[in-house]
XYZ file of C-alpha atoms in Angstrom:
105
model
C 1.260 -72.084 30.769
C -2.570 -70.828 30.192
C -4.520 -73.755 28.634
C -8.074 -73.422 26.477
C -10.509 -75.057 27.400
C -14.226 -75.510 26.125
C -17.358 -74.792 28.165
C -19.572 -78.273 28.565
C -23.072 -77.609 27.243
C -25.604 -77.106 29.467
C -28.432 -80.188 29.674
C -31.634 -79.460 27.376
C -34.261 -79.775 30.241
C -36.412 -82.409 29.085
C -40.747 -82.615 30.330
C -42.210 -85.832 31.522
C -42.505 -87.456 28.310
C -38.944 -87.331 27.561
C -38.727 -84.862 25.116
C -36.900 -81.697 25.011
C -38.466 -78.315 25.711
C -38.990 -76.277 22.836
C -38.394 -72.422 23.549
C -41.348 -70.480 22.751
C -42.139 -68.217 19.927
C -42.095 -64.858 19.609
C -46.010 -64.819 18.987
C -46.310 -66.982 21.867
C -44.618 -64.689 24.097
C -46.093 -61.440 23.267
C -49.529 -63.567 23.367
C -48.166 -64.458 27.229
C -47.289 -60.635 27.795
C -50.820 -59.755 26.546
C -52.609 -62.166 28.439
C -50.664 -61.531 31.865
C -51.205 -57.564 31.491
C -54.699 -57.745 30.971
C -55.447 -60.165 34.287
C -53.164 -57.939 36.268
C -55.199 -54.972 34.971
C -58.031 -56.851 35.583
C -57.000 -58.170 39.236
C -56.089 -54.419 40.169
C -59.459 -53.223 38.741
C -61.313 -55.523 40.830
C -58.817 -55.205 44.098
C -59.196 -51.477 43.950
C -63.368 -51.169 43.594
C -63.768 -53.629 46.546
C -60.983 -51.537 48.685
C -63.376 -48.458 47.667
C -66.455 -50.319 48.482
C -65.066 -51.430 52.122
C -63.997 -48.124 52.683
C -67.212 -46.495 51.797
C -69.021 -48.901 54.000
C -67.300 -48.259 57.018
C -67.590 -44.563 56.866
C -70.731 -43.764 55.580
C -72.921 -47.534 55.971
C -73.449 -47.479 52.344
C -71.303 -48.755 49.299
C -71.941 -45.508 47.626
C -70.913 -42.870 50.006
C -74.005 -42.075 50.879
C -75.482 -41.312 47.338
C -78.961 -41.824 46.429
C -79.315 -44.107 43.416
C -82.113 -43.371 41.205
C -84.583 -46.124 40.261
C -84.269 -46.258 36.477
C -87.444 -48.110 36.011
C -89.358 -45.208 35.644
C -88.005 -43.900 33.179
C -88.328 -46.658 30.965
C -91.708 -48.432 30.284
C -91.609 -52.336 31.349
C -93.309 -53.156 28.180
C -94.910 -51.804 25.205
C -98.373 -50.263 25.738
C -101.350 -50.382 23.256
C -104.027 -48.759 23.945
C -107.705 -48.558 21.534
C -108.792 -44.858 20.663
C -111.151 -45.170 23.379
C -109.058 -45.752 26.357
C -106.284 -43.425 24.754
C -109.031 -40.368 25.644
C -108.717 -41.240 29.125
C -105.035 -40.380 29.285
C -105.386 -36.725 27.545
C -103.983 -34.481 30.679
C -107.489 -33.596 31.696
C -106.875 -35.789 34.864
C -103.877 -34.977 36.837
C -103.684 -38.356 38.696
C -102.921 -40.109 35.251
C -100.016 -39.655 32.747
C -100.430 -37.838 29.260
C -100.329 -40.180 26.197
C -99.238 -39.312 23.122
C -100.176 -41.815 19.995
C -98.122 -42.525 17.453
C -99.531 -43.739 14.252
């Protein structure tokens, strides 16, 4: 009539060294999931940026859709300016071609 059979267990996969493969711990699985999520996000961001730049260049012959990028160096001094009191008097606003400097002591 009916006979009961026991399933054969599947053989464990072995690495090159002949050791059985160990199952990953929960922490390793979570770490791998976080890493794969981060790499997928980074890939999507870079891919979208490159596509946007390419479309912008094809449409407007500019990578910024024709928007002018301001020169930020004119807003920040390149180095610290040190003046003597006599030199500072030259920048008091009387000459319109020179900037006005204010000393902080």
